Each structure stands twice: as C-alpha cells, then as structure tokens.
Tab-separated table of C-alpha atoms (C1' of nucleotides) in Angstrom:
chain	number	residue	atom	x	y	z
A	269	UNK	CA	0.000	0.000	0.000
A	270	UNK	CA	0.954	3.206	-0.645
A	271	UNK	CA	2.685	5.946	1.975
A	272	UNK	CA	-0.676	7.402	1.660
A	273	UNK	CA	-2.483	5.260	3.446
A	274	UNK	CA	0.166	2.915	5.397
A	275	UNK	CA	0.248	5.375	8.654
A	276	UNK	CA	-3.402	5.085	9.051
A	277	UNK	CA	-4.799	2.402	11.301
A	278	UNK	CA	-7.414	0.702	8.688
A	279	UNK	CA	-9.320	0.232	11.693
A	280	UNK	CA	-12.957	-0.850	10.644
A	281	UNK	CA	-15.443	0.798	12.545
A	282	UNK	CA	-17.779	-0.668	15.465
A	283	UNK	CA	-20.991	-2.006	14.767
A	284	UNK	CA	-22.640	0.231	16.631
A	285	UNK	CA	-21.228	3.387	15.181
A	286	UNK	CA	-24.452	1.957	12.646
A	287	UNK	CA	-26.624	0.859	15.057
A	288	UNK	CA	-27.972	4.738	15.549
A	289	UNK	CA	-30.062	6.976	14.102
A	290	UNK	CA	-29.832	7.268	10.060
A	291	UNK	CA	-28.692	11.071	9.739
A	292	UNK	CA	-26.120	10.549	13.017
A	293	UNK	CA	-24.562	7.936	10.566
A	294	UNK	CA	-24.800	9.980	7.554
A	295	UNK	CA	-22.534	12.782	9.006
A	296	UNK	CA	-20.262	10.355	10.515
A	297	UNK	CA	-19.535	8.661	7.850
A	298	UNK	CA	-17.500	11.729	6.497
A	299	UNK	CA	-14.317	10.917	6.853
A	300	UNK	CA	-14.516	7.299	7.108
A	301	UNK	CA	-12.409	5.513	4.672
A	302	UNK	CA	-13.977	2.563	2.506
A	303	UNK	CA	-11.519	0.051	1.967
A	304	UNK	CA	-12.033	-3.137	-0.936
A	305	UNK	CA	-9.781	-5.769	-0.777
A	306	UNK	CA	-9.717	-8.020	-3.784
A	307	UNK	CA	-7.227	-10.306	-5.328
A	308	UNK	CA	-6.457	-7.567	-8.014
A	309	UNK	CA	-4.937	-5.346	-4.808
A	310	UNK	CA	-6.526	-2.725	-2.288
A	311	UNK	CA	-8.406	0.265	-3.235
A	312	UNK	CA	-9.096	2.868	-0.695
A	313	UNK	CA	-11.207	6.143	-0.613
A	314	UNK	CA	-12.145	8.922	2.042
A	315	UNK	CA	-15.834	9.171	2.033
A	316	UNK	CA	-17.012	12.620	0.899
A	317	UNK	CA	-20.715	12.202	-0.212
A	318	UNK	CA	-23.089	10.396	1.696
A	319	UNK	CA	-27.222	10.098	1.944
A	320	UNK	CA	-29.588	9.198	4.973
A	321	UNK	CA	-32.752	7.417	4.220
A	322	UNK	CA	-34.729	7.320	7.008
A	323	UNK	CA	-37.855	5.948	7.733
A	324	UNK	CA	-41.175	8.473	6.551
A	325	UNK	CA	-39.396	9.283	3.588
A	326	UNK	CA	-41.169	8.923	0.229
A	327	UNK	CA	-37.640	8.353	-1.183
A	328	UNK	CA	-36.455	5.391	0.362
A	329	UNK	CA	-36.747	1.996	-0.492
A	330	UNK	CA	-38.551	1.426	2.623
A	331	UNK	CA	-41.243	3.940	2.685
A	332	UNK	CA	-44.182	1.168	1.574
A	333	UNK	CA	-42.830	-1.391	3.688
A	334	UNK	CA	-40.304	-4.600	3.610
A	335	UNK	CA	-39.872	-5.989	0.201
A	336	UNK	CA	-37.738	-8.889	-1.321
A	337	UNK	CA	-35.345	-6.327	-2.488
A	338	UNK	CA	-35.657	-3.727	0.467
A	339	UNK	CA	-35.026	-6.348	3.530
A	340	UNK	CA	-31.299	-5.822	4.339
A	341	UNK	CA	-32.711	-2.030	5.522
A	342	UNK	CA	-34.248	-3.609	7.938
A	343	UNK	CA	-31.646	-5.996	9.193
A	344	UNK	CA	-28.702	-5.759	10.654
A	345	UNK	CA	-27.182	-2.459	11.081
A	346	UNK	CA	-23.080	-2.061	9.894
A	347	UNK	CA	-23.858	-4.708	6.768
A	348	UNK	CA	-24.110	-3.845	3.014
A	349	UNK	CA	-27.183	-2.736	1.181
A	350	UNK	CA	-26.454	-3.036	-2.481
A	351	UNK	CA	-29.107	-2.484	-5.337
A	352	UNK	CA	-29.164	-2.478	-9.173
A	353	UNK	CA	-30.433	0.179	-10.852
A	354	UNK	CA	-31.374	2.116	-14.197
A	355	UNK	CA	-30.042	-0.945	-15.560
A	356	UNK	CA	-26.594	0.083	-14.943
A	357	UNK	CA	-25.302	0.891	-12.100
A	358	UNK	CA	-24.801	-0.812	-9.011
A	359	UNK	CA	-25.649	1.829	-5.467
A	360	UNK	CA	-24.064	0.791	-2.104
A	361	UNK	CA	-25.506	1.630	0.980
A	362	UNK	CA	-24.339	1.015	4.700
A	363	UNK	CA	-27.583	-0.319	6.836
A	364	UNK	CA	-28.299	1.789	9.341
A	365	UNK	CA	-30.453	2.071	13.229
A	366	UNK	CA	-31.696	-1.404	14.638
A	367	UNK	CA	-32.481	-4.544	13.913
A	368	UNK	CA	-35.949	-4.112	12.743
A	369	UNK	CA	-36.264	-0.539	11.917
A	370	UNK	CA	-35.563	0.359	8.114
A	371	UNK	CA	-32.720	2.781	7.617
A	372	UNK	CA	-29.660	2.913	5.403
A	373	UNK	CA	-26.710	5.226	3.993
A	374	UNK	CA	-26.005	5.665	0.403
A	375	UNK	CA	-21.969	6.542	0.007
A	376	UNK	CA	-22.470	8.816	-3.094
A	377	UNK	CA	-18.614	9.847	-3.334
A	378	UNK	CA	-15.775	8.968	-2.407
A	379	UNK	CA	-11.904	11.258	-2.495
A	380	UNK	CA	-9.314	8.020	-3.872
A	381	UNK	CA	-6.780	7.828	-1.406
A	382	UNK	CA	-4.892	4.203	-2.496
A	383	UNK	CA	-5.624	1.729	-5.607
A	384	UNK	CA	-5.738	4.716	-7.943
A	385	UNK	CA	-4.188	2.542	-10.684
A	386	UNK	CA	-6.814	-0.394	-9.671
A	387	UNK	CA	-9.694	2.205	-10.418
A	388	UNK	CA	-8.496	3.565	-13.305
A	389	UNK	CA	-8.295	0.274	-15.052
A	390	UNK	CA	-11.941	-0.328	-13.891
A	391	UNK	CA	-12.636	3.157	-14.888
A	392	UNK	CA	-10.926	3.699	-18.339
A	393	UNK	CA	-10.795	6.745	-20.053
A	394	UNK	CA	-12.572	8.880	-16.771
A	395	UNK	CA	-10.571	11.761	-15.510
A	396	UNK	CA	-9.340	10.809	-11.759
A	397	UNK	CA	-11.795	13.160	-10.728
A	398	UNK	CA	-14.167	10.972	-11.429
A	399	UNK	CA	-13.743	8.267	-10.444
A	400	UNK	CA	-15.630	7.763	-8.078
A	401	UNK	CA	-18.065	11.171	-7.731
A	402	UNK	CA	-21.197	9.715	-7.821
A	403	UNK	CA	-22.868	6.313	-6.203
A	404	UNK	CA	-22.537	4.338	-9.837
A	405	UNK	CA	-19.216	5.334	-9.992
A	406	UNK	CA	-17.579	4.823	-6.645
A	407	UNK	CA	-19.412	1.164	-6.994
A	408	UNK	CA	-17.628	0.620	-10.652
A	409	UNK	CA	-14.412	1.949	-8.815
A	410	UNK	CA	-14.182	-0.591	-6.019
A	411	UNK	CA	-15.678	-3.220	-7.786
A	412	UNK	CA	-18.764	-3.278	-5.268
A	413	UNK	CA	-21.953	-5.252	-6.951
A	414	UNK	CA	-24.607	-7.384	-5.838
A	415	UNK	CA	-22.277	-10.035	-4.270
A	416	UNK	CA	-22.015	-7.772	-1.490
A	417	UNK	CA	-25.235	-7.101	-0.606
A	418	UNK	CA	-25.646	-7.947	3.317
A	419	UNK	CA	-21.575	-7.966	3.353
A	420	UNK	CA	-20.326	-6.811	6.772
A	421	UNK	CA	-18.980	-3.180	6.276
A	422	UNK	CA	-17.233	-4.488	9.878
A	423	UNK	CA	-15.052	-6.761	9.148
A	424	UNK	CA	-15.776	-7.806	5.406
A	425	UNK	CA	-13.043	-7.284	2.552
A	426	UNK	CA	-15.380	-4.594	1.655
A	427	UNK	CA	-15.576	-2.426	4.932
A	428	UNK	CA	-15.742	1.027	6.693
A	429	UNK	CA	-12.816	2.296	9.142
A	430	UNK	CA	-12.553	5.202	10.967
A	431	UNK	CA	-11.550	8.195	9.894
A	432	UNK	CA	-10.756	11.646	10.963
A	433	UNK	CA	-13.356	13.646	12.636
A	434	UNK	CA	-14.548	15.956	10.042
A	435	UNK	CA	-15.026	19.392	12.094
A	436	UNK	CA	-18.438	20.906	11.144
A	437	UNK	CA	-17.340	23.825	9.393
A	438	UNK	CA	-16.296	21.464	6.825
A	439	UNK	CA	-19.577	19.565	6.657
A	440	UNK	CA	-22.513	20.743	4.654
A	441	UNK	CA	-25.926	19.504	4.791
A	442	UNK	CA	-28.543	20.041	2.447
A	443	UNK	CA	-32.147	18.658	1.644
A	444	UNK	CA	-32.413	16.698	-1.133
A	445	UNK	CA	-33.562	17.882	-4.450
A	446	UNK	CA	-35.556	16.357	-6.537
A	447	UNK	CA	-38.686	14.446	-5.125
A	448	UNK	CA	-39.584	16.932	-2.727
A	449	UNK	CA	-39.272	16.993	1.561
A	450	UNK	CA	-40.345	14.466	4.040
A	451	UNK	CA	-42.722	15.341	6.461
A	452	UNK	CA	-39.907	14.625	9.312
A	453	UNK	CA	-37.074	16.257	7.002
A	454	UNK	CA	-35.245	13.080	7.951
A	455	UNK	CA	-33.725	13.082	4.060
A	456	UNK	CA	-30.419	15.088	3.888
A	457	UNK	CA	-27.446	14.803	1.664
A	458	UNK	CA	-24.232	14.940	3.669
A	459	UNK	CA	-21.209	16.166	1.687
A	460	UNK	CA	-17.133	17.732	2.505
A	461	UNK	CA	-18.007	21.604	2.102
A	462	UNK	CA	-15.927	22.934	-0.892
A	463	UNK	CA	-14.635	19.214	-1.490
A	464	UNK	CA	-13.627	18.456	-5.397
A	465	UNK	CA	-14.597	15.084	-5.094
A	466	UNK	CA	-17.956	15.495	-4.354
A	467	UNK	CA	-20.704	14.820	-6.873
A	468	UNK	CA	-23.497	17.309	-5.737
A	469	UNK	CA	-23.715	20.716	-6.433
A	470	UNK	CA	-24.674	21.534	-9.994
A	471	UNK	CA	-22.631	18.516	-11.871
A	472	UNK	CA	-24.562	16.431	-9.684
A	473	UNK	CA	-28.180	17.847	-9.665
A	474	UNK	CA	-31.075	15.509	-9.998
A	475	UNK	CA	-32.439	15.212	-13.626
A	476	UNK	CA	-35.949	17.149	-13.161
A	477	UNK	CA	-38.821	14.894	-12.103
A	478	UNK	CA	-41.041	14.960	-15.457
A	479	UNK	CA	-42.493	12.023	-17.476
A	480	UNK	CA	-40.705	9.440	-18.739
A	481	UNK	CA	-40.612	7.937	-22.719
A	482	UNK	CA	-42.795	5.103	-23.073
B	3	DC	C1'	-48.586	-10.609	-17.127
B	4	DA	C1'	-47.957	-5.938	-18.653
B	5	DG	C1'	-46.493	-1.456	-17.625
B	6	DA	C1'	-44.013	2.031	-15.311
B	7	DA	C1'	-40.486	4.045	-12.641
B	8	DG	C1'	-36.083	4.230	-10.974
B	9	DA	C1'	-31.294	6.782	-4.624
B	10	DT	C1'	-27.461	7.136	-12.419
B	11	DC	C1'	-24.127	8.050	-15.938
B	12	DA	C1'	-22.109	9.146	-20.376
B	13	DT	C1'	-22.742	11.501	-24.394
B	14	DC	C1'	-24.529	14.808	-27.429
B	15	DT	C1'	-26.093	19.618	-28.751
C	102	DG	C1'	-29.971	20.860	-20.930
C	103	DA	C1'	-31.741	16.592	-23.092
C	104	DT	C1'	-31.638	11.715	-23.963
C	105	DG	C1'	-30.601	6.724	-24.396
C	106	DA	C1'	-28.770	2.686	-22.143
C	107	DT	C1'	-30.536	-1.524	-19.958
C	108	DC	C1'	-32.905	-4.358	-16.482
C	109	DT	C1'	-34.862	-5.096	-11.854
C	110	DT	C1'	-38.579	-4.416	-8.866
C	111	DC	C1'	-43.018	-3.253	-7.732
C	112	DT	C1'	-47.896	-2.516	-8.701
C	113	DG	C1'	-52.204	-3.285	-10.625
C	114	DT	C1'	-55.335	-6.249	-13.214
DNA sequence: CAGAAGATCATCT
DNA sequence: GATGATCTTCTGT
C-alpha cells in the first residue's frame, strides 16, 4: 500500500457506530475511509458524499414497507445494502439504526486515497476526478456489486474504518432535491463543504422529475 | 402478465 | 440541458 495510506490504522469501525439513528450515521460517515480488498490489490477512498434514508421518507426503499429487495434495511445495522439500478449501475448503501427498523446510507462519493491505478483500469478513459463522484461510480471503482449485498462493512473485505473527525465547518448539509421533503425532514445529503470530489452541487443535480418515454 | 419508474451516468447539442 | 442505455422491482389487473 501506498505511503498514503500505510500510517493510518485501517481500523474498521464498530458495529454500533451503525446501530444509531440514520442522519447521526450519515454525518459520521464523512471521513470514514472505505476500503475493498480483492485479489487484483486494495483500493481505498475517504468518504465525501453520503445520503440518509430514514424511515417516513417517500424516497427510500422502505417507505411502503419490507420488500424482497428492500429487507437488508431492515436488518442488521453495519452490513451492506447493495441495489441495481437504471439498468446500470450498481448503489451501495451502509444499513443503518436497529435490527428491525428500516434505515440505510447511500456513500455517493468517495476522495481516492490508495488503488488509484486499480480504479483507473476499472474506470478507463474517466478523468481521476471521477472516479468515483457519484454512487454508480464509486461502486464501478471498487468493484462493489450485488455479491455484497448484506456484506459486513465491519469486518468484510469490503468495509468502513474510521476516519478523521470531520469538524463541522467542513460539513454541509442540504435537503435533497428532486422528489420533494419528508414530512420529518429526515432526508439530507451529507457532503465535505468545498470538497472536489464530491458529486453534488450543480454537476450532480437531480435530472428534473417529469415524465418518462414510453 | 404488462407497464411504469427508478437513490445514475455518459454523451450529445 | 436533453436523452438513451438496460434491467430489476413493484404494482395493478
């Protein structure tokens, strides 16, 4: 690994540093480094970008209830929530509150701090900038997809350790655009203030709810 | 079973 | 700013 990242502990983080509420989580997580070991070699990124999805919001995969799909939301807290989407793209989550109660983090960016040469041969042709601003990209970039769903972020080969404590002033907190507020406001985006690596902001708005071809 | 929508991204104008 | 890609999941009949 490189100097980069060979002081830091690599410590993964405590299962209950999930096991609280979804937006505690969500700020937290700033900082946090997500770490994927896979026979290819190590890739490492400081989390940037993150999104709470509580429960009583229209947005989450758990407003109507426990599904097939949605059931790791309302599992374990500290394991992997992975979905497929638009076809695509693969979006990875960290479950969140208690066993029971739905709630889960999507990591929407990530700043590369090790493996850069491992995710730019999984990301070919991207600037480094991007690769991994954005939830479809940081899961290309680490090689995250749908064999990780329910993984343990605690102790997996996909998992979250602790970081630096991001001081406030660096950590901005906005609503999320797009399909309108919860009645409990309990969706936020989380994001590094001023960060480069972040995907939200005006690169990263939310295509405009309207209709869709047919 | 059919239809629609989707926690996105890359590409084009 | 607009649009296609590509497929899973959910809902309604």
């Amino acid at each position: 690994m490189s100097a980069a990242t060979e002081r830091l502990p690599l410590r993964p983080v405590a299962r209950r540093f999930f096991q609280r509420p979804t937006l505690e989580v969500a700020r937290d997580l700033l900082g946090c480094l997500l770490v994927h070991e896979t026979p290819e070699g190590v890739v490492v990124g400081s989390i940037v970008e993150t999104e709470a999805y509580g429960s009583g919001d229209p947005g989450s995969h758990a407003y109507r209830g426990k599904t097939a799909r949605n059931a790791p939301m309302f599992e374990e807290p500290g394991r992997a929530y992975v979905y497929f989407t638009y076809g695509i793209h693969h979006c990875l989550n960290a479950v969140t509150e208690t066993d029971g109660v739905a709630g889960a983090v999507l990591l929407r960016a990530v700043e590369p701090v090790d493996g850069l040469d491992l995710m730019r041969a999984r990301r070919v042709g991207v600037r480094d900038r991007d690769l991994a601003r954005g939830p479809g990209r940081l899961t290309k970039a680490f090689a995250v997809g749908s064999e990780h769903n329910r993984a343990d972020l605690t102790s997996s080969e996909l998992r979250v350790c602790s970081g630096e404590r991001l001081p406030e002033q660096m950590v901005q907190r906005t609503a999320r655009i797009g399909l309108g507020r919860t009645q409990d406001g309990r969706r936020w985006r989380f994001a590094v203030k001023a960060s480069p690596w972040i995907s939200a902001g005006p690169t990263g708005a939310a295509r405009a709810t309207g209709s869709r071809r047919s």
